[in-house]
Short mmCIF file of C-alpha atoms in Angstrom, two decimals:
data_model
loop_
_atom_site.label_atom_id
_atom_site.label_comp_id
_atom_site.label_asym_id
_atom_site.label_seq_id
_atom_site.Cartn_x
_atom_site.Cartn_y
_atom_site.Cartn_z
CA MET A 8 -3.34 1.55 -34.11
CA ARG A 9 -2.28 -1.09 -31.68
CA SER A 10 1.41 0.17 -31.83
CA HIS A 11 0.30 3.61 -31.23
CA PHE A 12 -1.55 2.38 -28.39
CA THR A 13 1.60 0.48 -27.09
CA ASP A 14 3.36 3.88 -27.14
CA ARG A 15 0.95 5.37 -25.06
CA PHE A 16 1.31 2.61 -22.26
CA ASP A 17 5.01 3.09 -22.65
CA GLU A 18 4.65 6.90 -22.11
CA VAL A 19 2.56 6.02 -18.62
CA ILE A 20 5.59 3.79 -17.71
CA VAL A 21 8.08 6.64 -18.03
CA GLU A 22 5.94 8.90 -16.46
CA ASN A 23 5.55 6.62 -13.33
CA THR A 24 9.16 6.01 -13.22
CA ARG A 25 10.07 9.62 -13.30
CA MET A 26 7.35 10.40 -10.43
CA LEU A 27 8.73 7.37 -8.25
CA LEU A 28 12.57 8.41 -8.44
CA ASN A 29 11.68 12.12 -7.93
CA ALA A 30 9.50 11.22 -4.92
CA LEU A 31 12.03 8.69 -3.50
CA THR A 32 15.08 10.84 -3.71
CA PRO A 33 14.92 13.92 -1.12
CA PRO A 34 16.96 17.05 -2.36
CA ASP A 35 20.64 17.09 -1.90
CA THR A 36 20.74 13.32 -1.35
CA VAL A 37 22.11 10.24 -2.90
CA PRO A 38 19.56 8.24 -4.72
CA VAL A 39 18.29 5.29 -2.72
CA VAL A 40 16.28 3.99 -5.46
CA THR A 41 17.26 3.79 -9.15
CA GLU A 42 15.72 3.15 -12.30
CA ALA A 43 16.87 -0.64 -12.03
CA ASP A 44 15.39 -0.95 -8.84
CA LEU A 45 11.75 -0.59 -10.07
CA ARG A 46 9.72 -3.58 -10.89
CA ASP A 47 9.52 -4.57 -14.84
CA VAL A 48 5.68 -4.22 -15.60
CA THR A 49 5.71 -5.72 -19.07
CA ASP A 50 3.41 -8.47 -17.90
CA ALA A 51 0.89 -5.77 -16.87
CA LYS A 52 1.39 -3.75 -20.14
CA ASP A 53 0.77 -7.15 -22.11
CA GLU A 54 -2.20 -8.05 -20.29
CA ALA A 55 -3.45 -4.10 -20.50
CA LEU A 56 -3.07 -4.58 -24.27
CA ASN A 57 -4.93 -7.96 -24.39
CA GLN A 58 -7.88 -6.13 -22.75
CA TRP A 59 -7.73 -3.23 -25.46
CA ASP A 60 -8.03 -6.04 -28.05
CA VAL A 61 -10.98 -7.58 -26.53
CA ARG A 62 -12.84 -4.25 -25.71
CA LEU A 63 -11.96 -2.77 -29.20
CA GLU A 64 -13.50 -5.80 -30.76
CA ASN A 65 -16.73 -5.56 -28.98
CA ILE A 66 -17.01 -1.88 -29.71
CA PHE A 67 -16.66 -2.69 -33.42
CA LYS A 68 -18.96 -5.48 -33.16
CA GLU A 69 -21.75 -3.54 -31.27
CA TYR A 70 -21.41 -0.25 -33.30
CA GLN A 71 -20.30 -1.18 -36.71
CA ALA A 72 -23.60 0.38 -37.90
CA HIS A 73 -22.85 3.57 -36.21
CA PRO A 74 -19.49 4.41 -37.47
CA GLN A 75 -19.95 7.85 -36.01
CA ARG A 76 -19.93 6.60 -32.61
CA LEU A 77 -16.66 4.46 -33.05
CA ARG A 78 -14.16 6.95 -32.29
CA PRO A 79 -15.69 8.60 -29.29
CA LEU A 80 -16.21 5.07 -27.69
CA ARG A 81 -12.71 3.99 -28.52
CA THR A 82 -11.21 7.24 -27.01
CA ALA A 83 -13.23 6.66 -23.74
CA MET A 84 -12.21 3.16 -23.48
CA GLU A 85 -8.55 4.03 -23.99
CA GLU A 86 -8.40 6.80 -21.51
CA ARG A 87 -9.92 4.53 -18.95
CA LEU A 88 -7.59 1.79 -19.54
CA LEU A 89 -4.62 4.06 -19.39
CA ARG A 90 -5.63 5.55 -16.06
CA THR A 91 -6.34 1.90 -14.55
CA PHE A 92 -2.83 0.92 -15.77
CA ALA A 93 -1.15 4.02 -14.29
CA GLY A 94 -2.66 3.26 -10.89
CA LEU A 95 -1.98 -0.27 -11.19
CA ILE A 96 1.61 -0.07 -12.03
CA ASN A 97 2.36 2.34 -9.59
CA GLN A 98 0.73 0.30 -6.84
CA ILE A 99 2.76 -2.87 -7.56
CA ARG A 100 6.06 -0.97 -8.02
CA GLN A 101 5.64 0.55 -4.82
CA GLU A 102 4.78 -2.62 -2.95
CA ASP A 103 7.58 -4.46 -4.78
CA LEU A 104 9.95 -1.83 -3.21
CA GLY A 105 8.36 -2.71 0.37
CA ILE A 106 6.48 0.65 0.43
CA GLY A 107 3.27 0.68 2.38
CA GLN A 108 2.04 3.98 2.52
CA TYR A 109 1.32 6.69 0.33
CA ILE A 110 0.20 10.19 0.20
CA TRP A 111 -3.02 10.73 -1.72
CA ARG A 112 -2.56 13.55 -4.67
CA SER A 113 -5.58 14.85 -6.78
CA LYS A 114 -5.35 17.24 -9.74
CA ASP A 115 -6.67 20.17 -7.57
CA ASP A 116 -9.29 21.32 -10.07
CA ALA A 117 -13.14 21.46 -10.21
CA LYS A 118 -13.18 18.06 -11.66
CA VAL A 119 -11.88 16.21 -8.51
CA ARG A 120 -14.94 14.30 -7.17
CA GLY A 121 -15.87 15.29 -3.63
CA ILE A 122 -14.77 12.21 -1.71
CA HIS A 123 -11.27 12.43 -3.37
CA GLN A 124 -10.95 16.11 -2.43
CA GLU A 125 -11.54 15.08 1.08
CA TYR A 126 -8.82 12.29 0.66
CA ASP A 127 -6.26 14.77 -0.89
CA ASP A 128 -2.98 15.10 0.91
CA ARG A 129 -3.76 12.24 3.46
CA VAL A 130 -1.78 9.13 4.27
CA PHE A 131 -3.15 5.84 3.38
CA ARG A 132 -1.84 2.06 3.32
CA TRP A 133 -1.77 -0.03 0.10
CA ASP A 134 -3.16 -3.08 2.28
CA GLY A 135 -6.03 -0.72 3.67
CA PRO A 136 -7.69 0.91 0.61
CA PRO A 137 -10.00 3.79 1.60
CA GLU A 138 -13.81 3.80 0.45
CA GLY A 139 -13.92 3.82 -3.25
CA GLY A 140 -10.32 2.09 -3.83
CA HIS A 141 -6.88 3.45 -4.26
CA PRO A 142 -5.89 6.35 -6.75
CA GLY A 143 -6.78 5.50 -10.23
CA GLN A 144 -9.24 2.83 -9.37
CA ALA A 145 -12.52 4.80 -9.30
CA HIS A 146 -14.09 5.45 -12.99
CA ASN A 147 -12.20 8.19 -14.63
CA CYS A 148 -10.03 8.94 -11.67
CA ARG A 149 -6.97 11.20 -12.24
CA CYS A 150 -5.48 11.02 -8.74
CA TYR A 151 -2.12 9.32 -8.21
CA ALA A 152 -0.36 7.86 -5.04
CA GLU A 153 2.69 9.54 -4.10
CA PRO A 154 5.17 7.08 -2.04
CA ILE A 155 6.17 7.47 1.49
CA LEU A 156 9.72 5.87 2.13
CA SER A 157 10.24 4.74 5.27
CA GLY A 158 12.26 6.89 7.55
CA SER A 159 11.59 9.90 5.45
CA GLN A 160 9.93 11.89 8.21
CA SER A 161 13.24 13.32 9.68
CA ASP A 162 11.85 16.61 10.73
CA VAL A 163 9.28 15.32 13.25
CA VAL A 164 9.84 16.68 16.74
CA PRO A 165 9.40 14.21 19.30
CA ALA A 166 6.62 14.80 22.42
CA GLN A 167 7.34 13.51 25.89
CA LEU A 168 4.80 10.69 26.81
CA GLU A 169 4.82 9.50 30.40
CA PRO A 170 8.04 7.48 30.91
CA THR A 171 8.01 4.07 32.29
CA ALA A 172 10.88 2.56 34.32
CA ASP A 173 12.68 1.62 31.10
CA ASP A 174 12.59 5.37 30.07
CA GLY A 175 10.31 4.88 27.21
CA PHE A 176 6.49 5.25 26.84
CA PRO A 177 3.63 3.69 28.74
CA LEU A 178 3.53 -0.36 27.76
CA GLN A 179 0.64 -0.82 25.51
CA ASP A 180 -2.31 -3.42 25.98
CA LEU A 181 -3.33 -5.03 22.86
CA PHE A 182 -6.58 -6.14 24.23
CA GLU A 183 -7.47 -2.23 24.82
CA HIS A 184 -6.58 -1.39 21.22
CA GLU A 185 -8.48 -4.55 19.81
CA ALA A 186 -11.76 -3.25 21.64
CA ARG A 187 -11.07 -0.01 19.69
CA GLY A 188 -10.93 -1.56 16.33
CA GLY A 189 -7.61 -3.03 16.23
CA HIS A 190 -6.98 -6.68 14.84
CA THR A 191 -3.75 -7.80 16.15
CA ILE A 192 -5.12 -10.63 18.16
CA ALA A 193 -7.93 -11.47 15.99
CA LEU A 194 -5.65 -11.97 12.63
CA HIS A 195 -2.29 -12.22 13.94
CA VAL A 196 -1.65 -14.33 17.00
CA GLY A 197 -1.61 -18.20 17.11
CA LYS A 198 -2.63 -18.74 13.29
CA SER A 199 -1.96 -22.03 11.68
CA GLU A 200 -0.05 -22.29 8.23
CA ALA A 201 -3.26 -23.19 6.33
CA PHE A 202 -4.57 -19.61 7.70
CA LEU A 203 -1.55 -17.45 6.54
CA ARG A 204 -1.55 -19.23 3.20
CA ARG A 205 -5.32 -18.50 2.66
CA ALA A 206 -4.68 -15.05 3.68
CA VAL A 207 -2.51 -14.23 0.72
CA THR A 208 -4.33 -16.44 -1.37
CA LEU A 209 -7.78 -14.80 -1.37
CA GLN A 210 -8.16 -12.12 -4.12
CA GLN A 211 -8.26 -8.64 -2.29
CA ARG A 212 -9.42 -6.79 -5.57
CA ARG A 213 -10.30 -7.50 -9.07
CA GLY A 214 -9.12 -4.90 -11.10
CA LEU A 215 -9.70 -4.13 -14.85
CA ILE A 216 -6.11 -5.50 -15.71
CA LEU A 217 -5.02 -7.51 -12.88
CA SER A 218 -6.02 -9.10 -9.62
CA VAL A 219 -4.51 -7.79 -6.56
CA PHE A 220 -3.72 -9.91 -3.58
CA ARG A 221 -2.17 -9.48 -0.07
CA LYS A 222 1.42 -9.71 -0.47
CA ARG A 223 2.36 -11.14 3.05
CA HIS A 224 0.53 -11.99 6.45
CA GLY A 225 2.30 -12.87 9.73
CA SER A 226 1.30 -14.37 13.07
CA PHE A 227 2.95 -14.48 16.44
CA SER A 228 3.11 -17.57 18.18
CA SER A 229 1.30 -16.36 21.42
CA LEU A 230 -0.23 -13.34 22.77
CA GLU A 231 2.55 -12.70 25.12
CA SER A 232 4.81 -12.63 22.32
CA ALA A 233 2.75 -10.22 20.43
CA GLN A 234 2.71 -7.76 23.25
CA LYS A 235 6.24 -8.15 23.93
CA LEU A 236 7.28 -7.63 20.21
CA THR A 237 4.76 -4.93 19.32
CA ASN A 238 5.91 -2.75 22.46
CA ALA A 239 9.68 -3.30 21.45
CA ASN A 240 8.71 -2.14 18.12
CA LEU A 241 7.17 0.94 19.13
CA ALA A 242 9.70 1.71 21.70
CA GLY A 243 12.64 1.47 18.83
CA ASN A 244 10.53 3.88 16.89
CA ALA A 245 9.68 6.42 19.72
CA VAL A 246 10.02 9.59 17.74
CA ILE A 247 7.69 8.53 15.24
CA VAL A 248 5.23 7.09 17.50
CA ASN A 249 5.34 10.17 19.65
CA ALA A 250 4.67 12.35 16.38
CA VAL A 251 1.52 10.15 15.95
CA ALA A 252 0.54 10.25 19.40
CA THR A 253 0.55 14.14 19.48
CA GLY A 254 -1.25 14.41 16.01
CA GLN A 255 1.71 15.47 13.96
CA ARG A 256 1.26 12.38 11.66
CA PRO A 257 -2.08 11.12 11.21
CA GLU A 258 -0.83 7.50 11.12
CA ALA A 259 2.55 5.70 10.76
CA PHE A 260 3.69 2.10 9.89
CA VAL A 261 7.14 1.23 12.10
CA THR A 262 9.21 -1.63 11.68
CA SER A 263 12.14 -3.18 13.49
CA SER A 264 14.45 -6.12 13.06
CA PHE A 265 15.21 -8.50 15.95
CA THR A 266 18.05 -10.90 16.49
CA SER A 267 15.85 -13.62 17.16
CA LEU A 268 12.54 -15.09 15.54
CA THR A 269 9.52 -12.96 15.95
CA GLY A 270 6.91 -15.38 14.39
CA THR A 271 5.96 -16.92 10.78
CA GLU A 272 4.77 -15.18 7.74
CA ALA A 273 3.33 -16.51 4.47
CA PHE A 274 4.83 -14.26 1.70
CA ARG A 275 3.63 -13.96 -1.96
CA THR A 276 6.59 -13.88 -4.30
CA GLY A 277 4.89 -12.26 -7.09
CA PRO A 278 1.58 -10.27 -8.09
CA ARG A 279 0.09 -12.81 -10.22
CA ALA A 280 -2.26 -15.37 -8.79
CA SER A 281 0.12 -18.18 -9.96
CA ALA A 282 2.88 -16.80 -8.03
CA PRO A 283 4.35 -19.14 -5.39
CA ILE A 284 3.46 -18.61 -1.79
CA VAL A 285 6.25 -19.25 0.79
CA VAL A 286 5.75 -19.74 4.59
CA ARG A 287 8.89 -18.83 6.36
CA THR A 288 10.08 -17.94 9.72
CA ALA A 289 10.34 -13.98 10.49
CA THR A 290 12.57 -11.84 12.28
CA GLY A 291 10.91 -8.40 11.99
CA VAL A 292 7.87 -6.61 13.43
CA GLY A 293 5.67 -4.12 11.43
CA THR A 294 2.95 -2.14 13.30
CA LEU A 295 0.42 0.35 12.11
CA ILE A 296 -0.59 2.90 14.37
CA ARG A 297 -3.33 5.88 14.19
CA HIS A 298 -3.74 9.22 15.81
CA ALA A 299 -6.60 8.56 18.35
CA PRO A 300 -6.71 11.55 21.04
CA ASP A 301 -9.30 9.72 23.13
CA MET A 302 -6.89 6.83 23.77
CA PRO A 303 -4.68 7.27 26.71
CA SER A 304 -1.52 6.80 24.56
CA GLY A 305 -2.61 9.16 21.99
CA PHE A 306 -2.75 6.61 19.40
CA ILE A 307 -4.43 3.10 18.41
CA ILE A 308 -2.50 -0.06 17.48
CA ILE A 309 -4.53 -0.93 14.14
CA THR A 310 -2.32 -4.14 13.41
CA SER A 311 0.78 -5.71 14.23
CA TYR A 312 2.46 -8.88 12.83
CA PRO A 313 5.82 -10.55 12.26
CA ARG A 314 7.54 -10.00 8.86
CA ASN A 315 10.73 -9.78 7.03
CA ASP A 316 11.77 -6.66 5.39
#
């Protein structure tokens, strides 16, 4: 019985591998991700099998006097565990590849719950789960997350924003974006090493199989540095920024690398709670922007922080 269920976990892993490789390899291009690049998920499978052992034992203990109920209860338990496992390995593999965004995909049938119908085909971030959690986390959820490879939006048509003296777009004031719900200043400026470590130590979500932690948290040394580097990052990704500003994309996470230090980040080296955390200097910046037609620039800066890609 256990070996049969182990095979079903292996089938889920194979299916996830196929989905990721197909999604991350545009037609008529050389693959940028191979199977060897995908994170090994043996630890997640072993933990899921341990959960299966415990739950099956509990079912037998509670319902041994009602043998007719054992099979349907075991089947329901196994299906839920498989769906949770599928969602979990999809997330940890994508995050291990440095993928921060995904497209919500549903089964497009009458069984899809209402809120997931609303999420269908929309873009979300792994570090910002929507209400109800990521695909596969809700009870009996059959949805999945299709990864968005950085730089894959090559067909975006740029729009012209008001130029500045530098032939770019208007410089952004982080205070204006903070007032509208952004949190760059509140969470990513002038933070201590203890704060950064705590940010990646606190559990984000306790799953049925594994807990999920924040992978990284960075801080600029000063507000002036945050302003300067965030604007430089936006200017270096003008095509994508323009697409968000004009509503062609609902949101985007853009990154840039610099030749000098941008700040400090705490980085979790693995998904488990026991994984070492390193605090290191950063030479890159990541900025999340979202379309906001009532903002002068057409977008809001949700967050911006130093990072190493």
